[in-house]
């Protein structure tokens, strides 16, 4: 398994991409999707990697922030499996502040995703502990239908690609 280094993450920042971890939570060959009512969006939980932060620490921090400690305490194993990036339309470049590890400001042009397959021992989520409004433990077909509804083209493309890779690895059916 390839290791993602702090140096590599900073290189993405220097190119204008905000590094993000994505948690693809799996149980018995199905995948969890989480619903955000504000954006009417089904998605994988995700969040930014802080400057000088190790990728595994970012994954633990972001997933417990988004999903709570109870769910993350059920992790059997986690494995980095894919990466991808999205480019924002030029009119949105620089809308958010992005700094590299030495503190220099960089024009943010998009996001760079590091995706992890996270096997867990439960099919139940205490939704009140999460930042989300709902969840589903979905088959490949159910997940594909929900992810295809993502309105942002690039986010939809990346989410569908991660789902496809998980299927090819026979982690979901």
Short mmCIF file of N, CA and C in Angstrom, two decimals:
data_model
loop_
_atom_site.label_atom_id
_atom_site.label_comp_id
_atom_site.label_asym_id
_atom_site.label_seq_id
_atom_site.Cartn_x
_atom_site.Cartn_y
_atom_site.Cartn_z
N UNK A 1 0.84 -1.18 0.00
CA UNK A 1 0.00 0.00 0.00
C UNK A 1 0.89 1.25 0.00
N UNK A 2 0.57 2.18 -0.85
CA UNK A 2 1.32 3.42 -0.94
C UNK A 2 1.04 4.30 0.28
N UNK A 3 2.07 4.96 0.74
CA UNK A 3 1.93 5.89 1.86
C UNK A 3 1.90 7.31 1.32
N UNK A 4 1.01 8.11 1.85
CA UNK A 4 0.91 9.52 1.48
C UNK A 4 1.70 10.31 2.51
N UNK A 5 2.69 11.07 2.06
CA UNK A 5 3.57 11.79 2.97
C UNK A 5 3.12 13.24 3.15
N UNK A 6 3.57 13.85 4.24
CA UNK A 6 3.31 15.26 4.49
C UNK A 6 3.88 16.11 3.36
N UNK A 7 5.06 15.74 2.87
CA UNK A 7 5.69 16.47 1.76
C UNK A 7 4.82 16.42 0.51
N UNK A 8 4.29 15.26 0.19
CA UNK A 8 3.43 15.11 -0.99
C UNK A 8 2.16 15.96 -0.84
N UNK A 9 1.59 15.94 0.35
CA UNK A 9 0.38 16.73 0.60
C UNK A 9 0.68 18.21 0.39
N UNK A 10 1.82 18.68 0.88
CA UNK A 10 2.19 20.09 0.71
C UNK A 10 2.43 20.43 -0.77
N UNK A 11 2.94 19.47 -1.53
CA UNK A 11 3.12 19.71 -2.97
C UNK A 11 1.78 19.98 -3.64
N UNK A 12 0.74 19.29 -3.22
CA UNK A 12 -0.62 19.54 -3.77
C UNK A 12 -1.08 20.94 -3.41
N UNK A 13 -0.81 21.35 -2.15
CA UNK A 13 -1.16 22.73 -1.74
C UNK A 13 -0.44 23.75 -2.63
N UNK A 14 0.84 23.52 -2.86
CA UNK A 14 1.62 24.45 -3.68
C UNK A 14 1.06 24.57 -5.10
N UNK A 15 0.36 23.54 -5.56
CA UNK A 15 -0.27 23.59 -6.88
C UNK A 15 -1.66 24.23 -6.83
N UNK A 16 -2.12 24.59 -5.62
CA UNK A 16 -3.40 25.25 -5.48
C UNK A 16 -4.56 24.34 -5.09
N UNK A 17 -4.25 23.13 -4.64
CA UNK A 17 -5.29 22.18 -4.27
C UNK A 17 -5.35 21.99 -2.76
N UNK A 18 -6.55 22.13 -2.21
CA UNK A 18 -6.75 21.89 -0.78
C UNK A 18 -6.84 20.38 -0.58
N UNK A 19 -5.92 19.80 0.21
CA UNK A 19 -5.95 18.35 0.45
C UNK A 19 -7.13 17.97 1.34
N UNK A 20 -7.80 16.87 0.99
CA UNK A 20 -8.95 16.38 1.75
C UNK A 20 -8.85 14.86 1.89
N UNK A 21 -9.31 14.37 3.03
CA UNK A 21 -9.46 12.92 3.21
C UNK A 21 -10.93 12.59 3.01
N UNK A 22 -11.18 11.42 2.43
CA UNK A 22 -12.54 10.94 2.17
C UNK A 22 -12.64 9.56 2.82
N UNK A 23 -13.67 9.38 3.63
CA UNK A 23 -13.90 8.09 4.28
C UNK A 23 -15.02 7.33 3.60
N UNK A 24 -14.69 6.19 3.01
CA UNK A 24 -15.69 5.31 2.41
C UNK A 24 -15.91 4.16 3.39
N UNK A 25 -16.95 4.27 4.20
CA UNK A 25 -17.22 3.31 5.27
C UNK A 25 -17.99 2.12 4.71
N UNK A 26 -17.51 0.92 5.02
CA UNK A 26 -18.04 -0.31 4.45
C UNK A 26 -18.44 -1.28 5.55
N UNK A 27 -19.53 -2.02 5.28
CA UNK A 27 -19.97 -3.08 6.19
C UNK A 27 -20.66 -4.14 5.36
N UNK A 28 -20.17 -5.37 5.44
CA UNK A 28 -20.77 -6.51 4.72
C UNK A 28 -21.03 -6.22 3.24
N UNK A 29 -20.01 -5.70 2.57
CA UNK A 29 -20.06 -5.45 1.12
C UNK A 29 -21.04 -4.36 0.71
N UNK A 30 -21.42 -3.51 1.68
CA UNK A 30 -22.25 -2.35 1.38
C UNK A 30 -21.50 -1.11 1.85
N UNK A 31 -21.95 0.05 1.37
CA UNK A 31 -21.26 1.30 1.67
C UNK A 31 -22.21 2.31 2.31
N UNK A 32 -21.70 3.04 3.28
CA UNK A 32 -22.47 4.09 3.92
C UNK A 32 -22.40 5.37 3.10
N UNK A 33 -23.55 5.99 2.89
CA UNK A 33 -23.63 7.34 2.36
C UNK A 33 -24.34 8.18 3.41
N UNK A 34 -23.95 9.44 3.51
CA UNK A 34 -24.51 10.34 4.51
C UNK A 34 -25.20 11.50 3.82
N UNK A 35 -26.33 11.90 4.40
CA UNK A 35 -27.18 12.93 3.80
C UNK A 35 -27.04 14.26 4.51
N UNK A 36 -26.83 15.31 3.72
CA UNK A 36 -26.77 16.68 4.22
C UNK A 36 -27.98 17.43 3.67
N UNK A 37 -28.95 17.71 4.56
CA UNK A 37 -30.21 18.34 4.15
C UNK A 37 -29.97 19.73 3.58
N UNK A 38 -29.02 20.47 4.15
CA UNK A 38 -28.76 21.85 3.71
C UNK A 38 -28.44 21.91 2.21
N UNK A 39 -27.68 20.92 1.74
CA UNK A 39 -27.28 20.89 0.32
C UNK A 39 -28.06 19.85 -0.48
N UNK A 40 -29.00 19.15 0.18
CA UNK A 40 -29.76 18.07 -0.46
C UNK A 40 -28.79 17.14 -1.19
N UNK A 41 -27.87 16.56 -0.40
CA UNK A 41 -26.73 15.85 -0.98
C UNK A 41 -26.40 14.58 -0.20
N UNK A 42 -26.29 13.47 -0.92
CA UNK A 42 -25.75 12.22 -0.37
C UNK A 42 -24.28 12.19 -0.72
N UNK A 43 -23.44 11.82 0.25
CA UNK A 43 -22.00 11.89 0.01
C UNK A 43 -21.22 10.99 0.97
N UNK A 44 -19.93 10.90 0.71
CA UNK A 44 -18.97 10.29 1.64
C UNK A 44 -18.49 11.40 2.58
N UNK A 45 -18.29 11.09 3.86
CA UNK A 45 -17.73 12.10 4.76
C UNK A 45 -16.32 12.48 4.32
N UNK A 46 -15.98 13.75 4.48
CA UNK A 46 -14.68 14.23 4.03
C UNK A 46 -14.31 15.49 4.79
N UNK A 47 -13.03 15.81 4.74
CA UNK A 47 -12.59 17.04 5.38
C UNK A 47 -11.13 17.31 5.09
N UNK A 48 -10.72 18.53 5.38
CA UNK A 48 -9.40 19.00 5.03
C UNK A 48 -8.28 18.45 5.89
N UNK A 49 -7.11 18.34 5.26
CA UNK A 49 -5.88 17.96 5.94
C UNK A 49 -5.19 19.25 6.36
N UNK A 50 -4.88 19.37 7.63
CA UNK A 50 -4.21 20.58 8.14
C UNK A 50 -2.75 20.59 7.72
N UNK A 51 -2.16 21.76 7.76
CA UNK A 51 -0.74 21.89 7.44
C UNK A 51 0.08 21.02 8.38
N UNK A 52 1.07 20.33 7.82
CA UNK A 52 2.01 19.47 8.53
C UNK A 52 1.34 18.29 9.24
N UNK A 53 0.11 17.97 8.88
CA UNK A 53 -0.62 16.87 9.51
C UNK A 53 -0.41 15.58 8.73
N UNK A 54 -0.12 14.50 9.45
CA UNK A 54 -0.02 13.17 8.83
C UNK A 54 -1.41 12.77 8.33
N UNK A 55 -1.45 12.07 7.20
CA UNK A 55 -2.72 11.72 6.56
C UNK A 55 -3.60 10.87 7.48
N UNK A 56 -3.03 9.92 8.20
CA UNK A 56 -3.82 9.06 9.10
C UNK A 56 -4.41 9.88 10.25
N UNK A 57 -3.66 10.86 10.74
CA UNK A 57 -4.18 11.73 11.80
C UNK A 57 -5.33 12.58 11.28
N UNK A 58 -5.20 13.06 10.04
CA UNK A 58 -6.27 13.85 9.43
C UNK A 58 -7.52 13.00 9.25
N UNK A 59 -7.34 11.76 8.83
CA UNK A 59 -8.47 10.86 8.64
C UNK A 59 -9.20 10.63 9.96
N UNK A 60 -8.47 10.31 11.00
CA UNK A 60 -9.07 10.08 12.31
C UNK A 60 -9.78 11.34 12.80
N UNK A 61 -9.13 12.49 12.72
CA UNK A 61 -9.71 13.74 13.20
C UNK A 61 -10.98 14.10 12.42
N UNK A 62 -10.90 14.08 11.11
CA UNK A 62 -12.04 14.49 10.30
C UNK A 62 -13.22 13.53 10.42
N UNK A 63 -12.94 12.23 10.43
CA UNK A 63 -14.04 11.27 10.50
C UNK A 63 -14.71 11.30 11.87
N UNK A 64 -13.95 11.51 12.94
CA UNK A 64 -14.60 11.61 14.25
C UNK A 64 -15.35 12.94 14.38
N UNK A 65 -14.83 14.01 13.77
CA UNK A 65 -15.56 15.28 13.78
C UNK A 65 -16.88 15.15 13.04
N UNK A 66 -16.86 14.48 11.90
CA UNK A 66 -18.06 14.38 11.08
C UNK A 66 -19.03 13.30 11.54
N UNK A 67 -18.49 12.21 12.10
CA UNK A 67 -19.33 11.05 12.41
C UNK A 67 -19.42 10.69 13.88
N UNK A 68 -18.58 11.30 14.71
CA UNK A 68 -18.59 10.99 16.14
C UNK A 68 -17.67 9.84 16.49
N UNK A 69 -17.39 9.71 17.75
CA UNK A 69 -16.47 8.68 18.24
C UNK A 69 -17.06 7.28 18.19
N UNK A 70 -18.37 7.16 18.38
CA UNK A 70 -18.99 5.84 18.45
C UNK A 70 -18.77 5.06 17.16
N UNK A 71 -19.05 5.67 16.03
CA UNK A 71 -18.88 4.97 14.75
C UNK A 71 -17.41 4.65 14.49
N UNK A 72 -16.56 5.63 14.73
CA UNK A 72 -15.14 5.39 14.44
C UNK A 72 -14.53 4.35 15.36
N UNK A 73 -15.13 4.12 16.53
CA UNK A 73 -14.62 3.08 17.43
C UNK A 73 -14.90 1.69 16.88
N UNK A 74 -15.72 1.59 15.84
CA UNK A 74 -16.08 0.31 15.23
C UNK A 74 -15.20 -0.05 14.02
N UNK A 75 -14.15 0.70 13.80
CA UNK A 75 -13.28 0.46 12.64
C UNK A 75 -12.49 -0.84 12.82
N UNK A 76 -12.59 -1.73 11.80
CA UNK A 76 -11.79 -2.95 11.77
C UNK A 76 -10.45 -2.67 11.10
N UNK A 77 -10.51 -2.02 9.97
CA UNK A 77 -9.29 -1.63 9.27
C UNK A 77 -9.60 -0.53 8.27
N UNK A 78 -8.54 0.18 7.89
CA UNK A 78 -8.68 1.26 6.91
C UNK A 78 -7.50 1.20 5.96
N UNK A 79 -7.80 1.48 4.70
CA UNK A 79 -6.76 1.38 3.68
C UNK A 79 -6.93 2.51 2.66
N UNK A 80 -5.85 3.22 2.41
CA UNK A 80 -5.83 4.22 1.34
C UNK A 80 -5.99 3.48 0.02
N UNK A 81 -6.94 3.92 -0.82
CA UNK A 81 -7.16 3.17 -2.06
C UNK A 81 -7.19 4.01 -3.33
N UNK A 82 -7.36 5.32 -3.23
CA UNK A 82 -7.46 6.11 -4.45
C UNK A 82 -7.26 7.58 -4.14
N UNK A 83 -6.96 8.34 -5.18
CA UNK A 83 -6.85 9.78 -5.08
C UNK A 83 -7.36 10.40 -6.37
N UNK A 84 -7.80 11.62 -6.26
CA UNK A 84 -8.31 12.34 -7.43
C UNK A 84 -8.38 13.81 -7.06
N UNK A 85 -8.62 14.65 -8.04
CA UNK A 85 -8.71 16.08 -7.77
C UNK A 85 -9.86 16.68 -8.55
N UNK A 86 -10.32 17.80 -8.04
CA UNK A 86 -11.31 18.57 -8.78
C UNK A 86 -10.76 19.98 -8.97
N UNK A 87 -11.06 20.55 -10.12
CA UNK A 87 -10.69 21.93 -10.44
C UNK A 87 -11.94 22.78 -10.31
N UNK A 88 -11.83 23.88 -9.60
CA UNK A 88 -12.94 24.83 -9.54
C UNK A 88 -12.96 25.62 -10.84
N UNK A 89 -14.15 26.12 -11.23
CA UNK A 89 -14.18 27.06 -12.36
C UNK A 89 -13.30 28.27 -12.02
N UNK A 90 -12.65 28.84 -13.01
CA UNK A 90 -11.69 29.93 -12.77
C UNK A 90 -12.28 31.08 -11.97
N UNK A 91 -13.57 31.34 -12.13
CA UNK A 91 -14.17 32.45 -11.40
C UNK A 91 -14.15 32.22 -9.89
N UNK A 92 -13.94 30.98 -9.44
CA UNK A 92 -13.89 30.68 -8.00
C UNK A 92 -12.47 30.53 -7.47
N UNK A 93 -11.47 30.62 -8.34
CA UNK A 93 -10.09 30.48 -7.88
C UNK A 93 -9.78 31.57 -6.86
N UNK A 94 -9.18 31.19 -5.77
CA UNK A 94 -8.77 32.15 -4.76
C UNK A 94 -9.87 32.62 -3.83
N UNK A 95 -11.08 32.05 -3.94
CA UNK A 95 -12.18 32.45 -3.06
C UNK A 95 -11.92 32.08 -1.60
N UNK A 96 -11.12 31.06 -1.36
CA UNK A 96 -10.79 30.64 0.00
C UNK A 96 -9.28 30.73 0.19
N UNK A 97 -8.90 30.99 1.43
CA UNK A 97 -7.48 31.09 1.76
C UNK A 97 -6.87 29.70 1.85
N UNK A 98 -5.73 29.54 1.23
CA UNK A 98 -4.98 28.29 1.29
C UNK A 98 -3.53 28.66 1.54
N UNK A 99 -2.93 28.05 2.55
CA UNK A 99 -1.52 28.30 2.84
C UNK A 99 -0.77 26.98 2.79
N UNK A 100 0.46 27.05 2.27
CA UNK A 100 1.28 25.85 2.26
C UNK A 100 1.93 25.67 3.64
N UNK A 101 2.73 24.62 3.81
CA UNK A 101 3.28 24.30 5.12
C UNK A 101 4.26 25.34 5.64
N UNK A 102 4.80 26.17 4.77
CA UNK A 102 5.70 27.23 5.25
C UNK A 102 4.94 28.54 5.52
N UNK A 103 3.60 28.52 5.32
CA UNK A 103 2.78 29.69 5.62
C UNK A 103 2.53 30.62 4.45
N UNK A 104 3.08 30.30 3.29
CA UNK A 104 2.88 31.14 2.10
C UNK A 104 1.48 30.92 1.54
N UNK A 105 0.80 32.03 1.22
CA UNK A 105 -0.53 31.93 0.62
C UNK A 105 -0.43 31.44 -0.82
N UNK A 106 -1.37 30.55 -1.16
CA UNK A 106 -1.44 29.97 -2.50
C UNK A 106 -2.86 30.15 -3.00
N UNK A 107 -3.02 30.47 -4.28
CA UNK A 107 -4.36 30.62 -4.84
C UNK A 107 -5.01 29.24 -4.93
N UNK A 108 -6.14 29.07 -4.23
CA UNK A 108 -6.84 27.79 -4.24
C UNK A 108 -7.60 27.63 -5.55
N UNK A 109 -7.29 26.53 -6.25
CA UNK A 109 -7.88 26.25 -7.56
C UNK A 109 -8.78 25.02 -7.54
N UNK A 110 -8.74 24.28 -6.42
CA UNK A 110 -9.54 23.06 -6.37
C UNK A 110 -9.24 22.27 -5.12
N UNK A 111 -9.63 21.02 -5.14
CA UNK A 111 -9.40 20.12 -4.01
C UNK A 111 -8.72 18.84 -4.50
N UNK A 112 -7.91 18.27 -3.62
CA UNK A 112 -7.23 17.00 -3.92
C UNK A 112 -7.68 16.00 -2.87
N UNK A 113 -8.29 14.90 -3.31
CA UNK A 113 -8.88 13.92 -2.42
C UNK A 113 -8.01 12.67 -2.26
N UNK A 114 -7.88 12.24 -1.01
CA UNK A 114 -7.25 10.97 -0.66
C UNK A 114 -8.34 10.10 -0.05
N UNK A 115 -8.71 9.02 -0.74
CA UNK A 115 -9.83 8.20 -0.32
C UNK A 115 -9.36 6.95 0.42
N UNK A 116 -10.10 6.63 1.49
CA UNK A 116 -9.80 5.47 2.32
C UNK A 116 -11.02 4.56 2.38
N UNK A 117 -10.79 3.25 2.21
CA UNK A 117 -11.81 2.24 2.44
C UNK A 117 -11.71 1.86 3.92
N UNK A 118 -12.81 2.04 4.64
CA UNK A 118 -12.81 1.84 6.09
C UNK A 118 -13.86 0.78 6.43
N UNK A 119 -13.38 -0.40 6.77
CA UNK A 119 -14.27 -1.49 7.17
C UNK A 119 -14.67 -1.28 8.63
N UNK A 120 -16.00 -1.37 8.90
CA UNK A 120 -16.45 -1.21 10.28
C UNK A 120 -17.30 -2.41 10.70
N UNK A 121 -17.43 -2.58 12.01
CA UNK A 121 -18.11 -3.73 12.60
C UNK A 121 -19.60 -3.52 12.84
N UNK A 122 -20.17 -2.44 12.36
CA UNK A 122 -21.58 -2.17 12.65
C UNK A 122 -22.29 -1.64 11.42
N UNK A 123 -23.60 -1.84 11.40
CA UNK A 123 -24.43 -1.26 10.34
C UNK A 123 -25.26 -0.10 10.86
N UNK A 124 -25.09 0.20 12.15
CA UNK A 124 -25.89 1.24 12.79
C UNK A 124 -25.06 2.50 13.04
N UNK A 125 -25.68 3.64 12.80
CA UNK A 125 -25.06 4.94 13.03
C UNK A 125 -25.98 5.73 13.96
N UNK A 126 -25.41 6.33 14.99
CA UNK A 126 -26.17 7.25 15.83
C UNK A 126 -26.10 8.62 15.16
N UNK A 127 -27.12 8.91 14.37
CA UNK A 127 -27.07 10.09 13.51
C UNK A 127 -26.90 11.39 14.30
N UNK A 128 -27.39 11.41 15.55
CA UNK A 128 -27.27 12.61 16.38
C UNK A 128 -25.81 12.94 16.70
N UNK A 129 -24.92 11.95 16.62
CA UNK A 129 -23.50 12.18 16.88
C UNK A 129 -22.77 12.71 15.65
N UNK A 130 -23.45 12.75 14.52
CA UNK A 130 -22.80 13.14 13.26
C UNK A 130 -23.16 14.56 12.88
N UNK A 131 -22.49 15.04 11.84
CA UNK A 131 -22.81 16.35 11.26
C UNK A 131 -23.86 16.22 10.16
N UNK A 132 -24.43 15.03 10.01
CA UNK A 132 -25.35 14.76 8.91
C UNK A 132 -26.79 14.61 9.41
N UNK A 133 -27.71 14.60 8.44
CA UNK A 133 -29.13 14.51 8.76
C UNK A 133 -29.69 13.11 8.54
N UNK A 134 -28.93 12.25 7.90
CA UNK A 134 -29.38 10.89 7.65
C UNK A 134 -28.27 10.06 7.06
N UNK A 135 -28.52 8.76 6.95
CA UNK A 135 -27.54 7.86 6.34
C UNK A 135 -28.26 6.66 5.74
N UNK A 136 -27.54 5.97 4.87
CA UNK A 136 -28.01 4.72 4.29
C UNK A 136 -26.82 3.79 4.15
N UNK A 137 -27.05 2.52 4.40
CA UNK A 137 -26.05 1.49 4.11
C UNK A 137 -26.50 0.90 2.78
N UNK A 138 -25.79 1.24 1.71
CA UNK A 138 -26.28 1.03 0.35
C UNK A 138 -25.50 -0.05 -0.40
N UNK A 139 -26.23 -0.72 -1.28
CA UNK A 139 -25.58 -1.59 -2.26
C UNK A 139 -24.93 -0.69 -3.32
N UNK A 140 -24.17 -1.30 -4.21
CA UNK A 140 -23.57 -0.53 -5.29
C UNK A 140 -24.63 0.22 -6.08
N UNK A 141 -25.70 -0.47 -6.48
CA UNK A 141 -26.74 0.16 -7.30
C UNK A 141 -27.42 1.32 -6.57
N UNK A 142 -27.73 1.14 -5.28
CA UNK A 142 -28.34 2.22 -4.51
C UNK A 142 -27.40 3.42 -4.41
N UNK A 143 -26.13 3.16 -4.12
CA UNK A 143 -25.14 4.23 -3.99
C UNK A 143 -24.96 4.97 -5.32
N UNK A 144 -24.90 4.22 -6.40
CA UNK A 144 -24.73 4.83 -7.73
C UNK A 144 -25.87 5.80 -8.03
N UNK A 145 -27.09 5.40 -7.74
CA UNK A 145 -28.26 6.25 -8.01
C UNK A 145 -28.17 7.54 -7.19
N UNK A 146 -27.83 7.42 -5.90
CA UNK A 146 -27.78 8.60 -5.03
C UNK A 146 -26.62 9.53 -5.39
N UNK A 147 -25.45 8.96 -5.70
CA UNK A 147 -24.29 9.78 -6.03
C UNK A 147 -24.44 10.47 -7.38
N UNK A 148 -25.19 9.88 -8.29
CA UNK A 148 -25.42 10.51 -9.59
C UNK A 148 -26.24 11.78 -9.47
N UNK A 149 -26.89 11.98 -8.33
CA UNK A 149 -27.71 13.19 -8.12
C UNK A 149 -26.89 14.38 -7.63
N UNK A 150 -25.58 14.18 -7.37
CA UNK A 150 -24.74 15.29 -6.94
C UNK A 150 -24.71 16.33 -8.05
N UNK A 151 -25.06 17.56 -7.72
CA UNK A 151 -25.17 18.62 -8.75
C UNK A 151 -23.83 19.13 -9.23
N UNK A 152 -22.82 19.12 -8.36
CA UNK A 152 -21.50 19.59 -8.79
C UNK A 152 -20.85 18.49 -9.63
N UNK A 153 -20.62 18.80 -10.90
CA UNK A 153 -20.13 17.81 -11.85
C UNK A 153 -18.85 17.11 -11.37
N UNK A 154 -17.86 17.90 -10.95
CA UNK A 154 -16.57 17.31 -10.57
C UNK A 154 -16.69 16.47 -9.30
N UNK A 155 -17.46 16.91 -8.33
CA UNK A 155 -17.66 16.13 -7.11
C UNK A 155 -18.38 14.82 -7.42
N UNK A 156 -19.36 14.89 -8.32
CA UNK A 156 -20.07 13.67 -8.75
C UNK A 156 -19.10 12.72 -9.44
N UNK A 157 -18.26 13.25 -10.33
CA UNK A 157 -17.31 12.41 -11.06
C UNK A 157 -16.36 11.68 -10.10
N UNK A 158 -15.81 12.41 -9.14
CA UNK A 158 -14.87 11.81 -8.18
C UNK A 158 -15.58 10.77 -7.32
N UNK A 159 -16.77 11.09 -6.83
CA UNK A 159 -17.51 10.15 -5.98
C UNK A 159 -17.84 8.87 -6.75
N UNK A 160 -18.27 9.01 -7.99
CA UNK A 160 -18.58 7.84 -8.81
C UNK A 160 -17.32 7.02 -9.10
N UNK A 161 -16.19 7.68 -9.29
CA UNK A 161 -14.94 6.96 -9.53
C UNK A 161 -14.54 6.16 -8.31
N UNK A 162 -14.64 6.75 -7.12
CA UNK A 162 -14.31 6.02 -5.89
C UNK A 162 -15.24 4.82 -5.71
N UNK A 163 -16.52 5.00 -5.99
CA UNK A 163 -17.47 3.90 -5.89
C UNK A 163 -17.10 2.78 -6.86
N UNK A 164 -16.73 3.14 -8.06
CA UNK A 164 -16.35 2.14 -9.07
C UNK A 164 -15.11 1.36 -8.63
N UNK A 165 -14.13 2.04 -8.10
CA UNK A 165 -12.90 1.36 -7.65
C UNK A 165 -13.22 0.38 -6.52
N UNK A 166 -14.06 0.79 -5.59
CA UNK A 166 -14.44 -0.09 -4.48
C UNK A 166 -15.15 -1.34 -5.01
N UNK A 167 -15.95 -1.17 -6.04
CA UNK A 167 -16.63 -2.30 -6.66
C UNK A 167 -15.62 -3.22 -7.35
N UNK A 168 -14.69 -2.63 -8.08
CA UNK A 168 -13.66 -3.43 -8.77
C UNK A 168 -12.81 -4.21 -7.77
N UNK A 169 -12.60 -3.64 -6.59
CA UNK A 169 -11.84 -4.32 -5.54
C UNK A 169 -12.70 -5.34 -4.78
N UNK A 170 -13.98 -5.44 -5.20
CA UNK A 170 -14.94 -6.35 -4.60
C UNK A 170 -15.20 -6.06 -3.11
N UNK A 171 -15.09 -4.77 -2.76
CA UNK A 171 -15.38 -4.37 -1.40
C UNK A 171 -16.87 -4.04 -1.21
N UNK A 172 -17.56 -3.76 -2.33
CA UNK A 172 -19.01 -3.59 -2.29
C UNK A 172 -19.62 -4.31 -3.48
N UNK A 173 -20.88 -4.69 -3.33
CA UNK A 173 -21.62 -5.36 -4.42
C UNK A 173 -22.96 -4.70 -4.61
#
